[in-house]
CSV table of C-alpha atoms and ligand atoms in Angstrom, one decimal:
chain,number,residue,atom,x,y,z
A,1,MET,CA,36.8,19.4,-3.7
A,2,HIS,CA,34.9,18.0,-6.7
A,3,ARG,CA,34.2,21.3,-8.3
A,4,ARG,CA,36.4,21.7,-11.2
A,5,GLY,CA,34.6,22.7,-14.4
A,6,ARG,CA,33.5,26.3,-14.5
A,7,ILE,CA,33.6,27.0,-10.8
A,8,GLU,CA,36.8,28.0,-9.1
A,9,HIS,CA,35.7,28.6,-5.5
A,10,GLU,CA,35.0,26.0,-2.9
A,11,PHE,CA,31.3,25.5,-2.4
A,12,ASP,CA,30.1,27.3,0.8
A,13,ILE,CA,29.8,24.6,3.5
A,14,ASP,CA,26.3,25.7,4.5
A,15,ALA,CA,25.2,25.8,0.9
A,16,ALA,CA,26.6,22.3,0.5
A,17,LYS,CA,24.7,21.0,3.5
A,18,TYR,CA,21.6,22.8,2.4
A,19,THR,CA,21.5,21.3,-1.1
A,20,SER,CA,22.9,17.9,-0.2
A,21,SER,CA,20.8,14.7,-0.5
A,22,LEU,CA,23.3,12.6,1.5
A,23,HIS,CA,21.0,12.4,4.6
A,24,PHE,CA,18.4,10.5,2.6
A,25,ASP,CA,20.6,8.8,0.1
A,26,LYS,CA,21.2,5.8,2.3
A,27,GLU,CA,18.0,4.2,0.9
A,28,ILE,CA,19.5,4.1,-2.6
A,29,LEU,CA,23.2,3.5,-1.6
A,30,GLU,CA,23.2,-0.2,-2.6
A,31,SER,CA,21.3,0.5,-5.8
A,32,VAL,CA,23.7,3.3,-6.8
A,33,ILE,CA,26.7,0.9,-6.3
A,34,LEU,CA,24.9,-1.7,-8.5
A,35,VAL,CA,24.3,0.9,-11.2
A,36,ASN,CA,28.0,1.7,-11.1
A,37,ILE,CA,28.9,-2.0,-11.4
A,38,ALA,CA,26.6,-2.2,-14.4
A,39,HIS,CA,28.1,0.9,-16.0
A,40,VAL,CA,31.7,-0.3,-15.5
A,41,ARG,CA,30.6,-3.5,-17.3
A,42,LEU,CA,29.2,-1.4,-20.1
A,43,LEU,CA,32.4,0.6,-20.5
A,44,GLU,CA,34.4,-2.6,-20.5
A,45,LYS,CA,32.0,-4.2,-23.1
A,46,ALA,CA,32.3,-1.1,-25.3
A,47,GLY,CA,36.1,-1.5,-25.2
A,48,ILE,CA,36.5,1.8,-23.5
A,49,ILE,CA,38.2,0.6,-20.3
A,50,PRO,CA,40.5,-2.5,-20.1
A,51,SER,CA,39.2,-5.6,-18.5
A,52,GLU,CA,41.8,-5.8,-15.7
A,53,LEU,CA,40.9,-2.3,-14.5
A,54,ALA,CA,37.2,-3.0,-14.9
A,55,GLU,CA,37.6,-6.1,-12.7
A,56,LYS,CA,39.6,-4.2,-10.1
A,57,ALA,CA,36.9,-1.5,-10.0
A,58,GLU,CA,34.2,-4.0,-9.7
A,59,ARG,CA,35.9,-5.7,-6.9
A,60,TYR,CA,36.1,-2.4,-4.9
A,61,LEU,CA,32.5,-1.6,-5.7
A,62,GLN,CA,31.6,-5.1,-4.5
A,63,GLU,CA,33.5,-4.4,-1.3
A,64,MET,CA,31.5,-1.2,-0.9
A,65,LEU,CA,28.3,-3.3,-1.1
A,66,ALA,CA,29.5,-5.3,1.9
A,67,LYS,CA,31.0,-2.3,3.8
A,68,PRO,CA,29.2,0.8,2.6
A,69,PRO,CA,31.1,4.1,2.7
A,70,SER,CA,30.0,6.8,5.1
A,71,LEU,CA,27.5,9.4,3.8
A,72,ASP,CA,28.4,12.0,6.4
A,73,ASP,CA,30.6,14.5,4.5
A,74,PRO,CA,28.3,17.1,3.0
A,75,ARG,CA,31.0,18.4,0.7
A,76,TYR,CA,30.3,15.4,-1.5
A,77,GLU,CA,26.8,16.6,-2.4
A,78,ASP,CA,25.4,13.1,-2.8
A,79,VAL,CA,25.9,9.4,-2.8
A,80,HIS,CA,27.0,9.4,-6.4
A,81,MET,CA,29.9,11.7,-5.7
A,82,VAL,CA,30.8,9.6,-2.6
A,83,ILE,CA,31.0,6.4,-4.7
A,84,GLU,CA,33.0,8.1,-7.4
A,85,ALA,CA,35.5,9.6,-4.9
A,86,GLU,CA,35.8,6.2,-3.0
A,87,LEU,CA,36.5,4.4,-6.2
A,88,THR,CA,39.0,7.0,-7.4
A,89,LYS,CA,41.0,6.4,-4.2
A,90,TYR,CA,41.5,2.7,-5.2
A,91,VAL,CA,41.3,2.6,-9.0
A,92,PRO,CA,41.9,6.2,-10.1
A,93,GLN,CA,41.7,5.5,-13.8
A,94,ILE,CA,38.2,4.0,-13.5
A,95,GLY,CA,37.0,6.5,-10.9
A,96,ALA,CA,37.9,9.2,-13.4
A,97,SER,CA,35.9,7.4,-16.1
A,98,LEU,CA,32.9,6.7,-14.1
A,99,ALA,CA,31.0,9.7,-15.4
A,100,LEU,CA,31.7,8.8,-19.1
A,101,GLY,CA,28.3,8.5,-20.6
A,102,LYS,CA,26.7,8.4,-17.2
A,103,SER,CA,25.3,11.4,-15.4
A,104,ARG,CA,24.0,11.6,-11.9
A,105,ASN,CA,20.7,12.5,-13.6
A,106,ASP,CA,20.2,9.1,-15.2
A,107,ALA,CA,22.1,7.2,-12.4
A,108,VAL,CA,19.8,8.6,-9.7
A,109,VAL,CA,16.6,7.8,-11.4
A,110,THR,CA,17.8,4.3,-12.3
A,111,ALA,CA,18.8,3.7,-8.6
A,112,ILE,CA,15.4,5.0,-7.4
A,113,LYS,CA,13.5,2.7,-9.8
A,114,LEU,CA,15.6,-0.2,-8.8
A,115,ARG,CA,15.1,0.4,-5.1
A,116,LEU,CA,11.4,1.2,-5.6
A,117,LYS,CA,10.9,-2.1,-7.3
A,118,GLU,CA,12.3,-4.0,-4.3
A,119,ARG,CA,10.3,-2.0,-1.9
A,120,LEU,CA,7.1,-2.3,-3.9
A,121,LEU,CA,7.5,-6.1,-3.9
A,122,SER,CA,8.0,-6.4,-0.2
A,123,PHE,CA,5.1,-3.9,0.4
A,124,HIS,CA,2.9,-5.9,-1.9
A,125,LYS,CA,3.8,-9.1,0.0
A,126,ASN,CA,2.9,-7.4,3.3
A,127,CYS,CA,-0.4,-6.2,1.9
A,128,LEU,CA,-1.1,-9.9,1.1
A,129,THR,CA,-0.3,-10.9,4.6
A,130,PHE,CA,-2.7,-8.3,5.9
A,131,CYS,CA,-5.3,-9.3,3.4
A,132,ASP,CA,-4.9,-12.9,4.5
A,133,ALA,CA,-5.5,-11.9,8.2
A,134,VAL,CA,-8.7,-10.0,7.1
A,135,LEU,CA,-10.0,-12.9,5.1
A,136,ARG,CA,-9.4,-15.4,7.9
A,137,LYS,CA,-11.3,-13.1,10.2
A,138,ALA,CA,-14.0,-12.9,7.6
A,139,LEU,CA,-14.3,-16.6,7.5
A,140,ALA,CA,-14.2,-17.0,11.3
A,141,GLU,CA,-16.9,-14.4,11.7
A,142,SER,CA,-19.1,-15.3,8.7
A,143,GLU,CA,-22.0,-16.2,10.9
A,144,THR,CA,-21.5,-13.4,13.4
A,145,ILE,CA,-24.4,-11.0,13.1
A,146,PHE,CA,-23.3,-7.4,12.7
A,147,PRO,CA,-25.3,-4.4,11.6
A,148,VAL,CA,-24.3,-2.4,8.5
A,149,TYR,CA,-25.1,1.2,8.1
A,150,THR,CA,-26.0,3.8,5.5
A,151,HIS,CA,-25.8,7.4,6.6
A,152,LEU,CA,-24.5,5.9,9.8
A,153,GLN,CA,-28.0,4.8,10.5
A,154,ARG,CA,-28.8,1.1,11.0
A,155,ALA,CA,-29.6,-0.2,7.6
A,156,ALA,CA,-29.6,-4.0,7.5
A,157,PRO,CA,-28.5,-7.0,9.4
A,158,ALA,CA,-25.3,-8.5,8.0
A,159,THR,CA,-22.3,-10.2,9.5
A,160,PHE,CA,-18.9,-9.1,10.7
A,161,GLY,CA,-17.4,-11.5,8.1
A,162,PHE,CA,-19.2,-9.6,5.4
A,163,VAL,CA,-17.8,-6.3,6.6
A,164,MET,CA,-14.2,-7.8,6.8
A,165,HIS,CA,-14.5,-9.3,3.3
A,166,SER,CA,-15.5,-5.8,1.9
A,167,TYR,CA,-12.1,-4.5,3.1
A,168,ALA,CA,-10.2,-7.4,1.6
A,169,VAL,CA,-11.9,-6.8,-1.8
A,170,ARG,CA,-11.0,-3.1,-1.7
A,171,LEU,CA,-7.4,-3.9,-0.9
A,172,ILE,CA,-7.1,-6.5,-3.7
A,173,LYS,CA,-8.4,-3.9,-6.1
A,174,ALA,CA,-5.9,-1.4,-4.9
A,175,LEU,CA,-3.1,-4.0,-5.4
A,176,GLN,CA,-3.9,-3.9,-9.1
A,177,HIS,CA,-2.7,-0.3,-9.2
A,178,LEU,CA,0.4,-1.3,-7.2
A,179,LYS,CA,1.3,-3.8,-10.0
A,180,VAL,CA,0.9,-1.0,-12.6
A,181,VAL,CA,3.3,1.2,-10.6
A,182,TYR,CA,5.7,-1.7,-10.5
A,183,GLU,CA,5.5,-2.1,-14.3
A,184,LEU,CA,6.0,1.7,-14.7
A,185,SER,CA,9.1,1.5,-12.6
A,186,ASP,CA,10.5,-1.5,-14.4
A,187,GLU,CA,12.4,0.3,-17.1
A,188,SER,CA,16.0,1.4,-17.1
A,189,PRO,CA,16.9,5.0,-17.7
A,190,LEU,CA,20.6,4.2,-17.6
A,191,GLY,CA,22.4,5.5,-20.7
A,192,SER,CA,20.1,8.6,-20.9
A,193,ALA,CA,23.1,10.5,-19.5
A,194,ALA,CA,22.3,14.0,-18.3
A,195,VAL,CA,19.4,14.9,-20.6
A,196,ALA,CA,19.8,14.0,-24.3
A,197,GLY,CA,21.6,10.7,-24.4
A,198,THR,CA,25.3,10.3,-25.2
A,199,SER,CA,27.8,9.7,-28.0
A,200,VAL,CA,29.4,7.0,-25.8
A,201,PRO,CA,28.5,3.6,-27.4
A,202,LEU,CA,26.6,2.1,-24.4
A,203,ASP,CA,24.5,-1.0,-24.8
A,204,ARG,CA,21.5,0.1,-22.8
A,205,GLU,CA,19.7,-3.2,-23.1
A,206,TYR,CA,22.7,-4.9,-21.6
A,207,SER,CA,22.8,-2.6,-18.5
A,208,ALA,CA,19.0,-2.9,-18.1
A,209,SER,CA,19.2,-6.7,-18.1
A,210,LEU,CA,22.2,-6.7,-15.6
A,211,LEU,CA,20.1,-4.6,-13.3
A,212,GLY,CA,17.0,-6.7,-13.7
A,213,PHE,CA,14.9,-4.2,-15.6
A,214,SER,CA,12.6,-5.7,-18.2
A,215,ARG,CA,13.1,-2.8,-20.7
A,216,ILE,CA,14.8,0.5,-21.3
A,217,SER,CA,13.2,3.9,-21.3
A,218,GLN,CA,12.4,5.5,-24.7
A,219,ASN,CA,13.3,9.1,-24.3
A,220,ALA,CA,16.3,10.5,-22.4
A,221,LEU,CA,14.6,13.8,-21.6
A,222,GLU,CA,11.5,12.0,-20.2
A,223,SER,CA,13.4,9.5,-18.2
A,224,THR,CA,15.8,12.0,-16.5
A,225,THR,CA,13.1,14.5,-15.8
A,226,SER,CA,9.9,12.6,-15.0
A,227,ARG,CA,9.0,11.5,-11.5
A,228,ASP,CA,5.6,10.5,-12.7
A,229,PHE,CA,6.3,7.0,-11.5
A,230,ILE,CA,6.8,8.3,-8.0
A,231,ILE,CA,3.6,10.3,-8.1
A,232,ALA,CA,1.9,7.1,-9.3
A,233,ALA,CA,3.4,5.2,-6.4
A,234,LEU,CA,2.4,7.8,-3.9
A,235,SER,CA,-1.2,7.9,-5.3
A,236,CYS,CA,-1.4,4.2,-4.9
A,237,LEU,CA,0.0,4.2,-1.4
A,238,THR,CA,-2.6,7.0,-0.6
A,239,LEU,CA,-5.3,4.8,-1.9
A,240,ILE,CA,-4.2,2.0,0.4
A,241,ALA,CA,-3.9,4.5,3.2
A,242,LEU,CA,-7.5,5.5,2.5
A,243,ILE,CA,-8.7,1.9,2.8
A,244,LEU,CA,-6.9,1.4,6.1
A,245,SER,CA,-8.2,4.7,7.3
A,246,SER,CA,-11.8,3.8,6.6
A,247,LEU,CA,-11.3,0.5,8.4
A,248,SER,CA,-9.7,2.3,11.3
A,249,GLU,CA,-12.4,4.9,11.5
A,250,GLU,CA,-15.0,2.2,11.6
A,251,LEU,CA,-13.2,0.4,14.3
A,252,VAL,CA,-12.9,3.7,16.3
A,253,ILE,CA,-16.6,4.2,16.0
A,254,PHE,CA,-17.7,0.6,16.6
A,255,SER,CA,-15.5,0.3,19.7
A,256,SER,CA,-16.9,3.4,21.4
A,257,GLU,CA,-19.1,2.9,24.3
A,258,GLU,CA,-22.1,4.3,22.4
A,259,PHE,CA,-21.8,1.6,19.8
A,260,ALA,CA,-19.9,-1.0,21.7
A,261,LEU,CA,-20.1,-3.5,18.9
A,262,ILE,CA,-16.5,-4.5,19.0
A,263,GLU,CA,-13.7,-4.6,21.6
A,264,PHE,CA,-10.0,-4.3,21.3
A,265,PRO,CA,-7.8,-6.4,23.5
A,266,GLU,CA,-6.0,-4.5,26.1
A,267,GLU,CA,-2.6,-4.7,24.3
A,268,PHE,CA,-4.0,-2.4,21.6
A,269,SER,CA,-5.8,0.1,23.9
A,270,ALA,CA,-4.4,2.9,26.0
A,271,THR,CA,-6.0,4.4,29.1
A,272,SER,CA,-6.2,8.1,30.0
A,273,SER,CA,-3.6,9.7,32.3
A,274,ILE,CA,-6.5,11.2,34.3
A,275,MET,CA,-9.6,9.2,33.6
A,276,PRO,CA,-8.9,5.6,34.6
A,277,GLN,CA,-12.2,4.3,33.2
A,278,LYS,CA,-11.0,5.1,29.6
A,279,ARG,CA,-10.0,2.5,27.1
A,280,ASN,CA,-8.8,4.4,24.1
A,281,PRO,CA,-8.5,2.9,20.6
A,282,VAL,CA,-5.2,4.6,20.0
A,283,VAL,CA,-3.7,2.2,17.5
A,284,VAL,CA,-6.6,2.8,15.0
A,285,GLU,CA,-6.6,6.5,15.8
A,286,ILE,CA,-3.1,6.7,14.6
A,287,SER,CA,-3.6,4.4,11.6
A,288,ARG,CA,-6.7,6.4,10.6
A,289,THR,CA,-4.7,9.6,10.6
A,290,LYS,CA,-1.8,8.3,8.5
A,291,LEU,CA,-3.9,9.0,5.4
A,292,ALA,CA,-3.4,12.7,6.1
A,293,GLU,CA,0.3,12.3,6.2
A,294,LEU,CA,0.2,10.4,2.9
A,295,LEU,CA,-1.9,13.0,1.3
A,296,GLY,CA,0.6,15.6,2.5
A,297,LEU,CA,3.4,13.7,0.8
A,298,LEU,CA,1.4,13.2,-2.4
A,299,THR,CA,0.5,16.9,-2.5
A,300,SER,CA,4.0,18.2,-1.9
A,301,THR,CA,5.6,15.9,-4.4
A,302,THR,CA,3.0,16.7,-7.0
A,303,VAL,CA,3.7,20.5,-6.6
A,304,MET,CA,7.4,19.9,-6.7
A,305,ALA,CA,7.1,17.9,-9.9
A,306,ALA,CA,4.7,20.4,-11.4
A,307,ARG,CA,7.0,23.4,-11.0
A,308,GLN,CA,9.4,22.0,-13.6
A,309,ALA,CA,10.5,22.8,-17.1
A,310,SER,CA,11.8,19.6,-18.7
A,311,GLY,CA,15.4,18.6,-17.9
A,312,TYR,CA,16.7,17.8,-14.5
A,313,SER,CA,16.8,20.4,-11.8
A,314,LEU,CA,17.6,19.9,-8.1
A,315,ASP,CA,14.0,20.3,-7.1
A,316,LEU,CA,13.5,16.7,-8.2
A,317,GLN,CA,16.0,15.5,-5.6
A,318,GLN,CA,13.5,16.6,-2.9
A,319,ILE,CA,10.8,14.3,-4.2
A,320,THR,CA,12.7,11.1,-3.5
A,321,PRO,CA,12.7,11.0,0.3
A,322,LYS,CA,8.9,11.6,0.3
A,323,LEU,CA,8.6,8.3,-1.5
A,324,TRP,CA,10.6,6.4,1.2
A,325,GLN,CA,8.7,8.2,4.0
A,326,ALA,CA,5.4,7.1,2.5
A,327,LEU,CA,6.5,3.5,2.2
A,328,GLU,CA,7.8,3.6,5.8
A,329,ILE,CA,4.5,4.9,7.1
A,330,MET,CA,2.4,2.4,5.2
A,331,GLU,CA,4.7,-0.5,6.1
A,332,GLU,CA,4.3,0.2,9.8
A,333,THR,CA,0.6,0.8,9.6
A,334,LEU,CA,0.1,-2.4,7.7
A,335,HIS,CA,2.1,-4.2,10.3
A,336,MET,CA,0.0,-2.9,13.2
A,337,MET,CA,-3.3,-3.6,11.4
A,338,THR,CA,-2.2,-7.1,10.6
A,339,LYS,CA,-1.5,-7.7,14.3
A,340,LEU,CA,-4.8,-6.1,15.4
A,341,ILE,CA,-7.3,-7.8,13.1
A,342,PRO,CA,-7.2,-11.3,14.5
A,343,SER,CA,-7.7,-10.0,18.0
A,344,LEU,CA,-10.9,-8.0,17.4
A,345,LYS,CA,-13.7,-9.3,19.6
A,346,ILE,CA,-17.3,-8.9,18.6
A,347,ASN,CA,-19.9,-8.0,21.2
A,348,LYS,CA,-22.5,-10.4,20.0
A,349,ASP,CA,-25.3,-9.3,22.3
A,350,ARG,CA,-25.0,-5.7,21.2
A,351,CYS,CA,-24.7,-6.6,17.6
A,352,MET,CA,-27.8,-8.8,17.8
A,353,ALA,CA,-29.7,-6.0,19.5
A,354,ALA,CA,-28.6,-3.5,16.8
A,355,CYS,CA,-29.9,-6.0,14.1
A,356,SER,CA,-33.2,-6.8,15.9
A,357,PRO,CA,-36.5,-5.5,14.6
A,358,PRO,CA,-37.1,-3.2,12.9
A,359,THR,CA,-33.6,-3.2,11.4
A,360,GLY,CA,-34.5,-6.0,9.0
A,361,ILE,CA,-37.9,-4.6,8.1
A,362,VAL,CA,-37.3,-4.3,4.4
A,363,GLU,CA,-37.6,-8.1,4.4
A,364,VAL,CA,-41.2,-7.7,5.6
A,365,ALA,CA,-41.9,-5.6,2.6
A,366,ASN,CA,-40.0,-8.0,0.4
A,367,TYR,CA,-42.0,-10.9,1.8
A,368,LEU,CA,-45.3,-9.1,1.2
A,369,SER,CA,-44.4,-8.3,-2.4
A,370,LEU,CA,-42.9,-11.7,-3.2
A,371,LYS,CA,-45.3,-13.9,-1.4
A,372,HIS,CA,-48.5,-11.9,-1.5
A,373,LYS,CA,-48.0,-9.9,-4.7
A,374,ILE,CA,-48.5,-6.6,-2.9
A,375,PRO,CA,-46.9,-3.8,-4.9
A,376,PHE,CA,-43.6,-2.9,-3.2
A,377,ARG,CA,-44.4,0.7,-2.6
A,378,ASP,CA,-47.5,-0.3,-0.7
A,379,ALA,CA,-45.6,-3.0,1.2
A,380,HIS,CA,-43.0,-0.4,2.0
A,381,ALA,CA,-45.6,2.0,3.4
A,382,PHE,CA,-47.1,-0.8,5.6
A,383,ALA,CA,-43.6,-1.8,6.8
A,384,GLY,CA,-42.8,1.8,7.6
A,385,ARG,CA,-45.9,2.1,9.8
A,386,ILE,CA,-44.9,-1.1,11.6
A,387,SER,CA,-41.4,0.1,12.2
A,388,ARG,CA,-42.8,3.3,13.7
A,389,LEU,CA,-44.9,1.3,16.1
A,390,LEU,CA,-41.9,-0.9,16.9
A,391,TYR,CA,-39.8,2.2,17.7
A,392,GLU,CA,-42.6,3.6,19.9
A,393,GLY,CA,-42.7,0.2,21.6
A,394,GLY,CA,-46.4,-0.1,21.0
A,395,LEU,CA,-46.8,-3.0,18.6
A,396,ASN,CA,-49.0,-5.8,19.7
A,397,GLU,CA,-51.2,-8.4,17.9
A,398,ASN,CA,-54.2,-6.0,18.0
A,399,LEU,CA,-52.4,-3.1,16.6
A,400,LEU,CA,-50.9,-5.3,13.8
A,401,GLN,CA,-54.3,-6.4,12.7
A,402,LYS,CA,-55.7,-2.9,12.8
A,403,THR,CA,-52.8,-1.6,10.8
A,404,LYS,CA,-53.3,-4.4,8.2
A,405,ALA,CA,-56.9,-3.3,7.9
A,406,GLU,CA,-55.9,0.3,7.5
A,407,PHE,CA,-53.7,-0.7,4.7
A,408,ASN,CA,-56.3,-2.9,3.1
A,409,THR,CA,-54.2,-6.0,3.4
A,410,ASN,CA,-55.9,-9.1,4.6
A,411,ILE,CA,-53.0,-11.4,4.3
A,412,PRO,CA,-52.5,-13.9,7.1
A,413,LEU,CA,-49.7,-12.5,9.2
A,414,THR,CA,-49.5,-12.8,13.0
A,415,LEU,CA,-47.2,-10.8,15.3
A,416,ASP,CA,-44.9,-13.8,15.8
A,417,GLU,CA,-44.6,-14.4,12.1
A,418,LEU,CA,-43.9,-10.7,11.5
A,419,MET,CA,-41.2,-10.7,14.1
A,420,ASN,CA,-39.8,-13.9,12.8
A,421,LEU,CA,-39.4,-12.3,9.3
A,422,MET,CA,-37.1,-9.7,10.9
A,423,GLU,CA,-35.1,-12.1,13.0
A,424,PRO,CA,-31.4,-11.2,12.1
A,425,LYS,CA,-30.2,-14.7,11.4
A,426,ARG,CA,-33.1,-15.5,9.3
A,427,VAL,CA,-32.7,-12.3,7.4
A,428,VAL,CA,-29.0,-12.8,6.5
A,429,HIS,CA,-29.6,-16.4,5.5
A,430,SER,CA,-32.5,-15.2,3.2
A,431,TYR,CA,-30.2,-13.0,1.1
A,432,MET,CA,-30.0,-14.5,-2.3
A,433,THR,CA,-27.8,-12.3,-4.5
A,434,VAL,CA,-24.2,-13.0,-5.2
A,435,GLY,CA,-22.2,-10.5,-3.2
A,436,SER,CA,-24.8,-10.3,-0.4
A,437,ALA,CA,-24.2,-10.8,3.3
A,438,ASN,CA,-25.6,-14.4,3.3
A,439,PRO,CA,-23.0,-16.3,5.3
A,440,GLU,CA,-22.7,-19.1,2.8
A,441,LEU,CA,-22.2,-16.7,-0.1
A,442,VAL,CA,-19.7,-14.7,2.0
A,443,ARG,CA,-17.8,-17.9,2.6
A,444,HIS,CA,-17.7,-18.6,-1.1
A,445,ALA,CA,-16.7,-15.1,-1.8
A,446,VAL,CA,-13.9,-15.3,0.8
A,447,LYS,CA,-12.6,-18.5,-0.9
A,448,ASP,CA,-12.6,-16.7,-4.2
A,449,SER,CA,-10.7,-13.8,-2.7
A,450,MET,CA,-8.3,-16.3,-1.2
A,451,MET,CA,-7.7,-17.5,-4.7
A,452,ASN,CA,-7.1,-14.0,-5.9
A,453,LEU,CA,-4.6,-13.7,-3.1
A,454,GLU,CA,-2.8,-16.8,-4.4
A,455,GLU,CA,-2.6,-15.2,-7.8
A,456,GLU,CA,-1.1,-12.1,-6.3
A,457,LYS,CA,1.3,-14.2,-4.3
A,458,ARG,CA,2.4,-15.9,-7.5
A,459,TRP,CA,2.9,-12.5,-9.1
A,460,VAL,CA,5.1,-11.2,-6.3
A,461,ARG,CA,7.1,-14.4,-6.0
A,462,ASN,CA,7.8,-14.4,-9.8
A,463,LYS,CA,8.9,-10.8,-9.8
A,464,MET,CA,11.0,-11.3,-6.7
A,465,VAL,CA,12.7,-14.3,-8.1
A,466,ASN,CA,13.5,-12.5,-11.3
A,467,LEU,CA,14.8,-9.4,-9.6
A,468,GLU,CA,16.8,-11.3,-7.0
A,469,TYR,CA,18.2,-13.6,-9.7
A,470,ALA,CA,19.5,-10.6,-11.8
A,471,LEU,CA,20.9,-8.7,-8.8
A,472,ASN,CA,22.5,-11.8,-7.2
A,473,LYS,CA,24.0,-12.6,-10.6
A,474,LEU,CA,25.4,-9.0,-10.8
A,475,LYS,CA,26.8,-9.3,-7.2
A,476,GLY,CA,27.8,-12.9,-7.7
A,477,GLN,CA,29.8,-12.3,-10.8
A,478,SER,CA,31.7,-9.6,-9.0
A,479,CYS,CA,32.4,-12.2,-6.3
A,480,LEU,CA,33.6,-14.6,-9.0
A,481,ARG,CA,36.0,-12.0,-10.4
A,482,LYS,CA,37.1,-11.4,-6.8
A,483,THR,CA,38.1,-15.1,-6.3
A,484,ASN,CA,39.7,-15.3,-9.7
A,485,ASN,CA,41.7,-12.2,-9.0
A,486,SER,CA,42.8,-13.2,-5.6
A,487,LYS,CA,44.3,-16.5,-6.9
B,1,LIG,N1,21.3,14.0,-5.6
B,1,LIG,C1,20.6,14.1,-6.8
B,1,LIG,C2,19.2,13.5,-6.6
B,1,LIG,O1,18.9,12.9,-5.7
B,1,LIG,C3,21.3,13.4,-7.9
B,1,LIG,C4,21.4,14.2,-9.2
B,1,LIG,C5,22.1,15.5,-9.1
B,1,LIG,N2,22.3,16.0,-10.4
B,1,LIG,C6,22.8,17.2,-10.5
B,1,LIG,N3,23.0,17.6,-11.7
B,1,LIG,N4,23.1,18.0,-9.5
B,1,LIG,O2,18.3,13.7,-7.4
């Protein structure tokens, strides 16, 4: 029905369905309508279409925003054709001019960028809410002794607050990439037309400002072909998925009966259909595995984008839904993790046991070096022997003194003093360096991170206000025309 031009025959219905993007165009429906409103304004500004008709067209487009047309008829190929056909029904002269200087190639990428900007802002905001929950937990558990591992072997006493804070720091770093992706998406390709620009005198800066973009793209071939901004968005989402996946993995491990360091409340655990004693950490198993889905989306889109000569081809169409899928996955994962974090319970006895001697024995070596000037390597060897005796359960006052003699150390150190040096609370409070697990320093660091969050919140709020202002103005002016016209 829309195929005039070179082709005479109707498009085969199966071929139409097969190549249509309608089933995932819903996400950009509103943005496409807004792009059309902006384009109509441009044509009017250029004196190409008369104001009364432009106003009439805008009114119908505005109505479409409130009552979106159905995207069910595959013969229309995509949302752009639907909008054009709908408008043509009511204002045929403008419907027929809608593609003057505007191709689906520049319109689609403009609409994707517009929608992506909105989605990135709300995702960023949700990341901040999650981060907030993590930081609150970090503060609440800043004194809660918790072991940290290297090679998954007990390495040092720390606190659960320290562990939580590490995730907040990772996430805040990842958000810096998200802001870059936002900036990359914040340029309007509209006016690039199909591939090389157009002879229609369109004021691109004007349409960009109407749509809330801060600048226009610089090359029509690049802006209609490139989906690099989508790959960047997916990379960034994958990075965030990686962080949530590590956290989830850790929660799976630490909640297992072997570790039993933390406990999920029952609302977030499932039991087995056959083994009633089971308490399975299913929420974090699913969130851990979302990374694989994200990687799949990133990989497939990268390959789709790679198999391209420059200039639009329909392969690019298939990239778009992957972006929305990835956002959807990450939104729901964040939502679950935000709910879960505050309810994590720490099994304090188990954590204390995991941190008890010899876990903190490096502090014995440090003490001998700092206090008694014993070269660290020698102190380390002595501490190593002590830890062996502790593991074998055979350390007593006598053996300690014998070991000291063996190592030629005659420093005064009783068994009580030795054990006290490794006492988990004492150890964590003895950490001096900025960034360490010392509870006081962690609390300071958490406060700094909270200030970082405030900065991030200001950034999102500012971008949201600007974008909403521009889009509401675009929608609002249409309303204004509507009331003027209906008078
Ligand atoms: N549905 C297409 C997409 O999502 C729009 C552009 C189609 N362009 C074309 N020349 N067939 O990318």
